XYZ file of C-alpha atoms in Angstrom:
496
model
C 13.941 -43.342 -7.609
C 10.565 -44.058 -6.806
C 11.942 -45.299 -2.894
C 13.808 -42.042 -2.583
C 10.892 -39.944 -3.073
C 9.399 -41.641 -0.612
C 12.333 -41.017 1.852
C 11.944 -37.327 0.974
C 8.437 -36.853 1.321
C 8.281 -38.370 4.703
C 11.305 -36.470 6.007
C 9.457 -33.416 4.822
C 6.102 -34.726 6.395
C 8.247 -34.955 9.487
C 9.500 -31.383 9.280
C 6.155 -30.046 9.028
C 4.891 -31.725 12.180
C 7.733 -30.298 13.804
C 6.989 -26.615 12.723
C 3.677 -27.247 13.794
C 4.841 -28.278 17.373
C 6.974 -25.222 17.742
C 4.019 -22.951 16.734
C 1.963 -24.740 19.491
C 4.855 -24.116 22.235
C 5.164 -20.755 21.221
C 1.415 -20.380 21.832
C 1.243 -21.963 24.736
C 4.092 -20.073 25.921
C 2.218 -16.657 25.148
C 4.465 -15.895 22.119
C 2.486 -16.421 19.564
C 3.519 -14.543 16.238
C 0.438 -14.466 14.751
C -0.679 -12.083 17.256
C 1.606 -9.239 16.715
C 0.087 -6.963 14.225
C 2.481 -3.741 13.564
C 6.098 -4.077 13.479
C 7.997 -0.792 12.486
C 10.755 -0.842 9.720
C 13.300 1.315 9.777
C 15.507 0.420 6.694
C 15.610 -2.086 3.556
C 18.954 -4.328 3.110
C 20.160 -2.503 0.230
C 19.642 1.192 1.923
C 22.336 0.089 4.827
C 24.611 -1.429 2.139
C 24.718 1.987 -0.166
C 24.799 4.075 3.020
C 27.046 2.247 5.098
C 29.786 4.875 5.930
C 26.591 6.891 7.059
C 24.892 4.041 9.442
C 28.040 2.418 10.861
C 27.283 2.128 14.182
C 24.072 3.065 13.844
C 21.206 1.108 15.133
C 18.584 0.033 12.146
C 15.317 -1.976 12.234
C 14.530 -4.487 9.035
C 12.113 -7.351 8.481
C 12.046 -10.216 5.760
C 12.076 -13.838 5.493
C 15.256 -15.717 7.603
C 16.200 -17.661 4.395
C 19.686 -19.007 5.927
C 20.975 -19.741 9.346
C 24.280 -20.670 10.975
C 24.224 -21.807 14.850
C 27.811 -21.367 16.278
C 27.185 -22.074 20.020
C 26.787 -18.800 21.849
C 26.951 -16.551 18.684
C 24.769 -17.310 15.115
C 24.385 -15.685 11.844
C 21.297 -15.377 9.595
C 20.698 -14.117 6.419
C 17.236 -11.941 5.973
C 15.516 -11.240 2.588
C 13.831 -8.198 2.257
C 11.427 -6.331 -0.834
C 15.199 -4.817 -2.211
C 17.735 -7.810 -1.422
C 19.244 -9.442 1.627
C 21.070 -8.485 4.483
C 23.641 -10.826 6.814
C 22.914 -10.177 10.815
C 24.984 -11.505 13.496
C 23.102 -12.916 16.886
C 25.083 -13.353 19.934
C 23.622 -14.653 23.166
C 25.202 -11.683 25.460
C 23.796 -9.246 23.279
C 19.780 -11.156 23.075
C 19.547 -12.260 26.470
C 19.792 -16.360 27.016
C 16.024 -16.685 26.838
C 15.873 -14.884 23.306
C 18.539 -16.457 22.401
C 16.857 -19.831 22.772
C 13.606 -18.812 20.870
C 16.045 -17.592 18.050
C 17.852 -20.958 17.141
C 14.555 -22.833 17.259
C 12.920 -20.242 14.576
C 13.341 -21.772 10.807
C 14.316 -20.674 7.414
C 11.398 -19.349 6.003
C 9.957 -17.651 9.163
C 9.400 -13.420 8.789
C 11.405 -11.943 11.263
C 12.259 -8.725 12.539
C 15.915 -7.463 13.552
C 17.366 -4.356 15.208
C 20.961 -3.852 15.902
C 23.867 -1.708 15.460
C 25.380 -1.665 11.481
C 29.049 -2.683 10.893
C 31.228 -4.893 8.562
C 32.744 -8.304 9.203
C 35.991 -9.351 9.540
C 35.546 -10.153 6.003
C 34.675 -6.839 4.815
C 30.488 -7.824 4.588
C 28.017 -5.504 5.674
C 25.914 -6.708 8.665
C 23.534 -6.304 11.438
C 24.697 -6.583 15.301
C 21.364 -7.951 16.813
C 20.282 -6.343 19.831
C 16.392 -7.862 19.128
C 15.565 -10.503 16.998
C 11.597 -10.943 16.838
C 9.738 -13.824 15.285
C 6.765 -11.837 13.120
C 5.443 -14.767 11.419
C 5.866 -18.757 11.477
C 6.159 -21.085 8.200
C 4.757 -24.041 8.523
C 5.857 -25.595 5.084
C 9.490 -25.920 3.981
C 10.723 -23.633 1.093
C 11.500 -26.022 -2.007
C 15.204 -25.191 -1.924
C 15.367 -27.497 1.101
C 15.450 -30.485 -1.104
C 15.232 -29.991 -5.247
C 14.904 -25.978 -5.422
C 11.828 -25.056 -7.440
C 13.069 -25.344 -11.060
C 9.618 -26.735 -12.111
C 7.864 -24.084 -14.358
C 3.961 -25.480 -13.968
C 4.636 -25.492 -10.163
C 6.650 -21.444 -10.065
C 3.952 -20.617 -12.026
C 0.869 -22.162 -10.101
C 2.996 -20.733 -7.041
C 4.528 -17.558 -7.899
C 4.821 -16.639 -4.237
C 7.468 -19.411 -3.773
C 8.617 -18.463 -7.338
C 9.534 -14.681 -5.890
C 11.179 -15.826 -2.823
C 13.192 -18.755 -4.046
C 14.069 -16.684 -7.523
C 15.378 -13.087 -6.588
C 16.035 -12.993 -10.521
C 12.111 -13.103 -10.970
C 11.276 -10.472 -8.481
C 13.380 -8.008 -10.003
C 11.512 -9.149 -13.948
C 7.774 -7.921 -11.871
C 9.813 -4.790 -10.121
C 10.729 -3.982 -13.623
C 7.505 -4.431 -15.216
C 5.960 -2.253 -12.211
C 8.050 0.541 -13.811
C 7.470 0.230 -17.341
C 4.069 0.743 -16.405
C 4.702 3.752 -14.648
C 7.274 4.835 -17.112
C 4.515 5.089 -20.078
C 2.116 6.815 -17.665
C 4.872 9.554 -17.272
C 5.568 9.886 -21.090
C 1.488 10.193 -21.950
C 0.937 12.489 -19.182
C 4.013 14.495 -20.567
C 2.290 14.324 -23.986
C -0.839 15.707 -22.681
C -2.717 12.334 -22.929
C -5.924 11.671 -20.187
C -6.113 7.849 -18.572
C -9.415 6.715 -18.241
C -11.150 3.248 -17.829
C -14.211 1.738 -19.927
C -16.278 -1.290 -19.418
C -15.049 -4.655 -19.268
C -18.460 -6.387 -19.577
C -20.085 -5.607 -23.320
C -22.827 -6.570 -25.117
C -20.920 -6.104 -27.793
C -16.874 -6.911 -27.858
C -15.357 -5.670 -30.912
C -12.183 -3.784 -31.930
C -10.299 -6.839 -32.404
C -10.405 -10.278 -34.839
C -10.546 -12.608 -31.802
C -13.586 -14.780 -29.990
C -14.619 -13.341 -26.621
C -15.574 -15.125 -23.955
C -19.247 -14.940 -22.915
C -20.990 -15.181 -19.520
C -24.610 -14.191 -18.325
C -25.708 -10.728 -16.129
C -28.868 -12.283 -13.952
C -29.845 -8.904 -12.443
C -30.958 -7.693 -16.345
C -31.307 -11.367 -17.868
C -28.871 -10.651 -20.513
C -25.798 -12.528 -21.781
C -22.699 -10.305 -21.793
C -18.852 -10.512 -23.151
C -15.648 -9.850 -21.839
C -13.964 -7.078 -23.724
C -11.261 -8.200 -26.309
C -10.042 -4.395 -26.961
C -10.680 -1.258 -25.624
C -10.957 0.487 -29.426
C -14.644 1.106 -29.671
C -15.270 2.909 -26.196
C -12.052 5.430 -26.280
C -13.146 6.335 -29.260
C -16.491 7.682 -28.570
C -14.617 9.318 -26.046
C -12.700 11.055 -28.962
C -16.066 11.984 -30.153
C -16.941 13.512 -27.009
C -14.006 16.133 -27.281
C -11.189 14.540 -25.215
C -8.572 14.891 -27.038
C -6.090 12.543 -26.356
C -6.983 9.447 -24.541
C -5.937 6.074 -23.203
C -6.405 3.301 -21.290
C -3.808 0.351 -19.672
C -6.433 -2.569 -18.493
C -7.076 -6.917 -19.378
C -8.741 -7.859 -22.272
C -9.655 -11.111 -22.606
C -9.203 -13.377 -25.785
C -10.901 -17.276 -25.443
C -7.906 -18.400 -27.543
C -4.980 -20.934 -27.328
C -2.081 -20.662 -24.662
C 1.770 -20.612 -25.659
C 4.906 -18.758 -25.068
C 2.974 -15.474 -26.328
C -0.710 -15.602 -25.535
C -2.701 -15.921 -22.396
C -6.356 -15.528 -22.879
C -6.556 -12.515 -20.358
C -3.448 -9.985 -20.899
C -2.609 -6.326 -20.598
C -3.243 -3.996 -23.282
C -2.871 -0.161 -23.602
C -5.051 1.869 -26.513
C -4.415 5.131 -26.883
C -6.307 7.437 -29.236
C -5.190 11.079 -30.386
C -7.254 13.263 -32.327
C -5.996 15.813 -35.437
C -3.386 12.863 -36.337
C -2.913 9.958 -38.408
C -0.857 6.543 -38.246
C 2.361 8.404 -39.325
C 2.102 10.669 -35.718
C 1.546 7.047 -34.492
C 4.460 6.425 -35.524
C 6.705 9.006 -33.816
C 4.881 8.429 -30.703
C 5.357 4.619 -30.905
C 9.537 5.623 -31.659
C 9.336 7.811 -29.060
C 7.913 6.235 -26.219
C 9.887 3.045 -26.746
C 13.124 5.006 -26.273
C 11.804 6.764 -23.293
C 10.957 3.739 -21.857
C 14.129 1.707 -22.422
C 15.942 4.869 -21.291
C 14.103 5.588 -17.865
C 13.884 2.017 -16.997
C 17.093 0.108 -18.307
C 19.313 3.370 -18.700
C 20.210 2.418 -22.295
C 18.369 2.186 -26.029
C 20.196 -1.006 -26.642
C 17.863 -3.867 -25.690
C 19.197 -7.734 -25.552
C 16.424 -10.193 -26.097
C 17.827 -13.985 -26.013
C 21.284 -13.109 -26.934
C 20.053 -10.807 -29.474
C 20.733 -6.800 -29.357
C 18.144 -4.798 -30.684
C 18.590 -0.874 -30.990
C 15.802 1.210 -30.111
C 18.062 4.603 -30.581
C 18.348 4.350 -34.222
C 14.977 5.245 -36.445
C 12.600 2.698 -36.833
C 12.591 1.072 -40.150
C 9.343 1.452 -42.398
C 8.454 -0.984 -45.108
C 4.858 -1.886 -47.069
C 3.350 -5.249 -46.480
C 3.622 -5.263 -49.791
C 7.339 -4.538 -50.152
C 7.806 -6.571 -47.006
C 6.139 -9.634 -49.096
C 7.921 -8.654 -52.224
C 11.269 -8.510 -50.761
C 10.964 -12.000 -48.304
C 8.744 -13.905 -50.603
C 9.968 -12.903 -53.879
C 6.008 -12.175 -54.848
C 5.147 -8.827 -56.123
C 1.290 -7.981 -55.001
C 1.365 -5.016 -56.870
C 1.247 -7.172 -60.189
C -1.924 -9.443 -58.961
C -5.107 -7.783 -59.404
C -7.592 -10.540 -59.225
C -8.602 -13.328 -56.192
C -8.201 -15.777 -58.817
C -4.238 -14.684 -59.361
C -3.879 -14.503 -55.968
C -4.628 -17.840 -55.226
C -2.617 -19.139 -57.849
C 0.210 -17.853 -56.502
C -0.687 -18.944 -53.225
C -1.309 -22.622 -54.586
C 2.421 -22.415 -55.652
C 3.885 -21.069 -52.679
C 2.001 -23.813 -51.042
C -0.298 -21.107 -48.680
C -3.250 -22.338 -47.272
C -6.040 -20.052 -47.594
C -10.039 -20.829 -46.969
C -13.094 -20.039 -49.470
C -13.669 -16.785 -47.975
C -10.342 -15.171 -47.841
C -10.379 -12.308 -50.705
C -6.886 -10.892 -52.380
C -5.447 -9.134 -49.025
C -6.449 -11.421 -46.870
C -4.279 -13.737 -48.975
C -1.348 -10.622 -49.171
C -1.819 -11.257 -45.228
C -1.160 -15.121 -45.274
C 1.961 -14.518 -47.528
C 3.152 -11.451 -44.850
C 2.614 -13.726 -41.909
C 4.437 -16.675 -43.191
C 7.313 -14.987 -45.496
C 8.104 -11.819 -43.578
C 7.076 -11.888 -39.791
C 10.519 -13.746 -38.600
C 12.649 -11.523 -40.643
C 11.773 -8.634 -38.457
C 13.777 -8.596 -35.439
C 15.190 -4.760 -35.739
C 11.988 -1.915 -34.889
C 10.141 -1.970 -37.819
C 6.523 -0.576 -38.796
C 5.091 -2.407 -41.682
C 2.553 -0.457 -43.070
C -0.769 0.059 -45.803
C -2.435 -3.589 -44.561
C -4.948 -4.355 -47.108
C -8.755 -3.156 -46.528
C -9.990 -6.654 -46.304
C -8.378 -7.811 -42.798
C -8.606 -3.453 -41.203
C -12.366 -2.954 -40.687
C -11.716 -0.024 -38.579
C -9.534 1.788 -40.609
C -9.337 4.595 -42.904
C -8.486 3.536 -46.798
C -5.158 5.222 -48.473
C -6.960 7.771 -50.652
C -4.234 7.179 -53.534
C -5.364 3.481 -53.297
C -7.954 2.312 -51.698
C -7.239 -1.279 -51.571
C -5.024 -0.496 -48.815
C -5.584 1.317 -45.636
C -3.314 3.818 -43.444
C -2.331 0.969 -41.010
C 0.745 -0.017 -39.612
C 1.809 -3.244 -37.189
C 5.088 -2.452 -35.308
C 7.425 -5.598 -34.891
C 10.326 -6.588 -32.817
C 12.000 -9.899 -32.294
C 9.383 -11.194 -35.329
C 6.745 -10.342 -32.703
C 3.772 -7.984 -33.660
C 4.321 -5.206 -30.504
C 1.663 -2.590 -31.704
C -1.249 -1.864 -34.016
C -2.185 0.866 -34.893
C -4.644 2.880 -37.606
C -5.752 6.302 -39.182
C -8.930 5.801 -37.599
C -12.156 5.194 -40.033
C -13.971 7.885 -39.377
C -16.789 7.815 -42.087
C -20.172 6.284 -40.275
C -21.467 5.074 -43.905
C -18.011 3.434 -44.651
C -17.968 1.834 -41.065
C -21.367 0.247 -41.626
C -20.734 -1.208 -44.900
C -17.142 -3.165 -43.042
C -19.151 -4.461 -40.169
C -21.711 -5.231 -42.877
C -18.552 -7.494 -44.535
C -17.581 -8.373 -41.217
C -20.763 -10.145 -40.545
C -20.813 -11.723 -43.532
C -17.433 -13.401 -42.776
C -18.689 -14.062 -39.098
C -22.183 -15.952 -41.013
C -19.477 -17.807 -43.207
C -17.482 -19.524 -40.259
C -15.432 -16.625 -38.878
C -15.693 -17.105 -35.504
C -13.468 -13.856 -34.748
C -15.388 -11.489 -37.073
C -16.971 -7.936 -35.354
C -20.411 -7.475 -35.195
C -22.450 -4.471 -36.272
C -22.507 -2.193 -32.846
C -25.398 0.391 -34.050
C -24.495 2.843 -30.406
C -20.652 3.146 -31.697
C -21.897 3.714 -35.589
C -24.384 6.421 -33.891
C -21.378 7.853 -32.014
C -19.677 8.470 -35.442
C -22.293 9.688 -36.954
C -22.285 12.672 -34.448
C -19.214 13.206 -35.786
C -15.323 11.967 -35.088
C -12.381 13.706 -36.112
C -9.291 12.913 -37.818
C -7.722 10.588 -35.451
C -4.559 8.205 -34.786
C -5.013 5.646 -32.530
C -2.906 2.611 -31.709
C -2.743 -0.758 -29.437
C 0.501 -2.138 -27.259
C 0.699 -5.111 -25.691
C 2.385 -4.267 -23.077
C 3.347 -8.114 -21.804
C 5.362 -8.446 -24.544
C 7.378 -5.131 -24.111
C 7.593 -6.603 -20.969
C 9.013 -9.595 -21.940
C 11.346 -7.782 -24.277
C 12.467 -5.087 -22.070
C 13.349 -7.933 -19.349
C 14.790 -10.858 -21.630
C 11.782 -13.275 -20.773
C 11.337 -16.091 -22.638
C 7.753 -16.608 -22.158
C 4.528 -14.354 -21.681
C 3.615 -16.806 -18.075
C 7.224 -14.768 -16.908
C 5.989 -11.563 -16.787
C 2.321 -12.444 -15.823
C 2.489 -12.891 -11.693
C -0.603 -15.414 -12.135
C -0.986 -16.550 -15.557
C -4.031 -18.445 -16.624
C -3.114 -22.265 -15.358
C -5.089 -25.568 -16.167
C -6.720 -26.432 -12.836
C -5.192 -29.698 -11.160
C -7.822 -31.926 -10.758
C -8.383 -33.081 -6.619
């Protein structure tokens, strides 16, 4: 094994010397492609395939990469990949010129050409270019990996996603598709009447999320900043300042672990709507999910790892509690002390710590009972007051707050909150929250006195919610991992 590697790398070592000597005789020659800066397109592949009774016989311009080639003596074929597919194209020598005709079967797979010839179809019915002009745009001088093992490692499609997107047309289409999802929200908040803006992503303060941030220092004021982990606590003094409905698409970053669903810097979109509460959360979540799967996908039925998941029907709604009650078989409406609570959670065999009160402990039952179970839409709603700082309590009960998580596929898609608006109840939950942070709760908020000031001027009623949007990605798009639907996820570095 270890001898045939060898082989390999030295025939490839061999190949790139070569590449490099053709670049130099092209150079010398006065051809060199790296000089040619403008090359006009007239058409993508697919275009002359869906209009081909139009552009038969026509003479079209493309450009891509030359990712096959066949050389047939006086007459070739090449294949060219494009930003929408491929396209076959059919190079004679009478039709060149002998000179051109040279140049072309010394270019290589993975050189960017340019073609322009006359459209027709094949003796076996396939759509293809007549060259008239074949021009060499750019040279490769490495070898594409399907030369000798295709690139089926993950660490190295990830660490080279621009090999990943040539070699993988399957993976270009996933980012073409997250593109629009993107742009398929923006079209459903602007049709709502919702406002984009952007807010800081270096804080002296990072709250509006349990997670650690990660910190760095500002030299031109001497003061040690954060990277945002949510963009809660800025939209909302927008909401304070009268705009109505806002939201925002942009990275946070999280300095937490990596797996198939986190990456310490991912895309999140907040929205905040003022006059409404979680349950118009709710409709908009519903509703934007079907618009989305609708405009994008053309359908309401999603498939996520063999799995079909309808987002046409209504959403189920359940209580953590009920959610606990009816996967765990524990009733929290019948414990009404910490010390029951973690009896019950010593027999369920739940792992809590010192500091965790009743609902955090409601929480650790949720996460480990209920989460998987919820594969259909569901919101789960009224999370306990203990683990929702920023939200408002349920008047009828005010153990529990007007909160609801949205899950698909056992994921946690959305969060989202009757906002707390009541500056004497906010300062009493960072209070808590810095209490938990001073008892080893590294992800706890801090008091921020500018946002409590902001409320104090005076918020009203609002809804606001969080998406990740990765993971709707990765839903939407059946990808098995969040590094799929990042184009450069976060990657150990390889050391030199």
């Amino acid at each position: 094994m270890a001898e045939q590697k060898k082989v390999q790398e030295q025939d490839i070592n061999q190949l790139l010397k070569v590449r490099r000597e053709k670049l130099a005789e092209l150079q010398a020659n006065g051809k060199d492609p790296f000089q040619i800066t403008k090359f006009d397109v007239t058409h993508h592949s697919t275009e002359i395939k869906d209009h081909f009774e139009e552009l038969e016989g026509k003479s079209v311009t493309v450009a891509g990469r030359m990712m096959s080639k066949r050389v047939m003596g006086k007459a070739s074929f090449c294949n060219v990949a494009d930003l929408k597919g491929n396209i076959q194209s059919y190079v004679a020598r009478d039709s060149i010129g002998e000179e051109e005709y040279k140049d072309f079967k010394k270019m290589d797979i993975g050189d960017i050409v340019g073609l322009t010839g006359e459209v027709f179809k094949t003796k076996t019915g396939e759509i293809s270019i007549h060259a008239s002009k074949v021009t060499l745009l750019s040279k490769s001088l490495q070898v594409l990996p399907e030369k000798f093992h295709g690139l089926t490692n993950t660490d190295l499609r990830y660490r080279q996603r621009y090999v990943d997107l040539i070699m993988n047309p399957e993976v270009k289409d996933t980012f073409m598709k997250r593109s629009q999802i993107i742009s398929s929200i923006r079209k459903y908040l602007s049709g709502q009447g919702f406002m984009e803006v952007e807010t800081p992503m270096l804080v002296a303060n990072a709250g509006g999320a349990a997670a650690r941030p990660f910190e760095t220092h500002f030299n031109a004021l001497d003061e040690d900043l954060k990277l945002r982990i949510s963009l809660e606590l800025y939209l909302k003094r927008l909401i304070v300042g009268g705009l109505e409905r806002v939201y925002e698409i942009g990275r946070v970053f999280r300095n937490e672990g990596l797996d198939t669903r986190h990456n310490p810097e991912f895309t999140l979109m907040e929205l905040y709507q003022a006059y409404t509460d979680y349950k118009g959360m709710m409709d908009l979540t519903e509703n934007l999910y079907r618009f989305v799967a609708q405009d994008v996908l053309g359908t309401t039925k999603i498939v996520y790892n063999g799995i079909e998941m309808d987002l046409g029907k209504p959403f189920e709604r359940i209580t953590m509690v009920d959610a606990v009650k009816k996967y765990a078989g524990v009733d929290f409406n019948e414990i009404h002390t910490l010390e029951e609570a973690r009896a019950v959670a010593k027999e369920h065999h739940i792992e809590y710590e010192e500091r965790h009160k009743k609902g955090d402990i409601l929480n650790l039952f949720f996460e480990e009972y209920a989460e998987e179970h919820l594969i259909q839409p569901t919101f789960v709603m009224d999370h306990p007051v203990e683990i929702s700082p920023l939200t408002k309590k349920k008047p009828e009960n005010p153990e529990y707050t007007e909160r609801f998580e949205f899950f698909m596929n056992g994921w946690e898609m959305a969060n989202a909150y009757s906002e707390l608006n009541d500056p004497i109840d906010q300062r009493e939950r960072f209070q808590a929250q810095e209490e938990q942070f001073a008892q080893g709760d590294e992800e706890a908020n801090h008091t921020d006195e500018d946002f409590l000031n902001a409320l104090e001027i005076g918020m009203p009623p609002t809804g606001g919610i969080g998406f990740g949007i990765d993971r709707m990605v990765m839903l939407l798009t059946d990808s098995a991992a969040i590094r799929d639907v990042l184009l450069f996820p976060t990657m150990k570095s390889i050391e030199k």
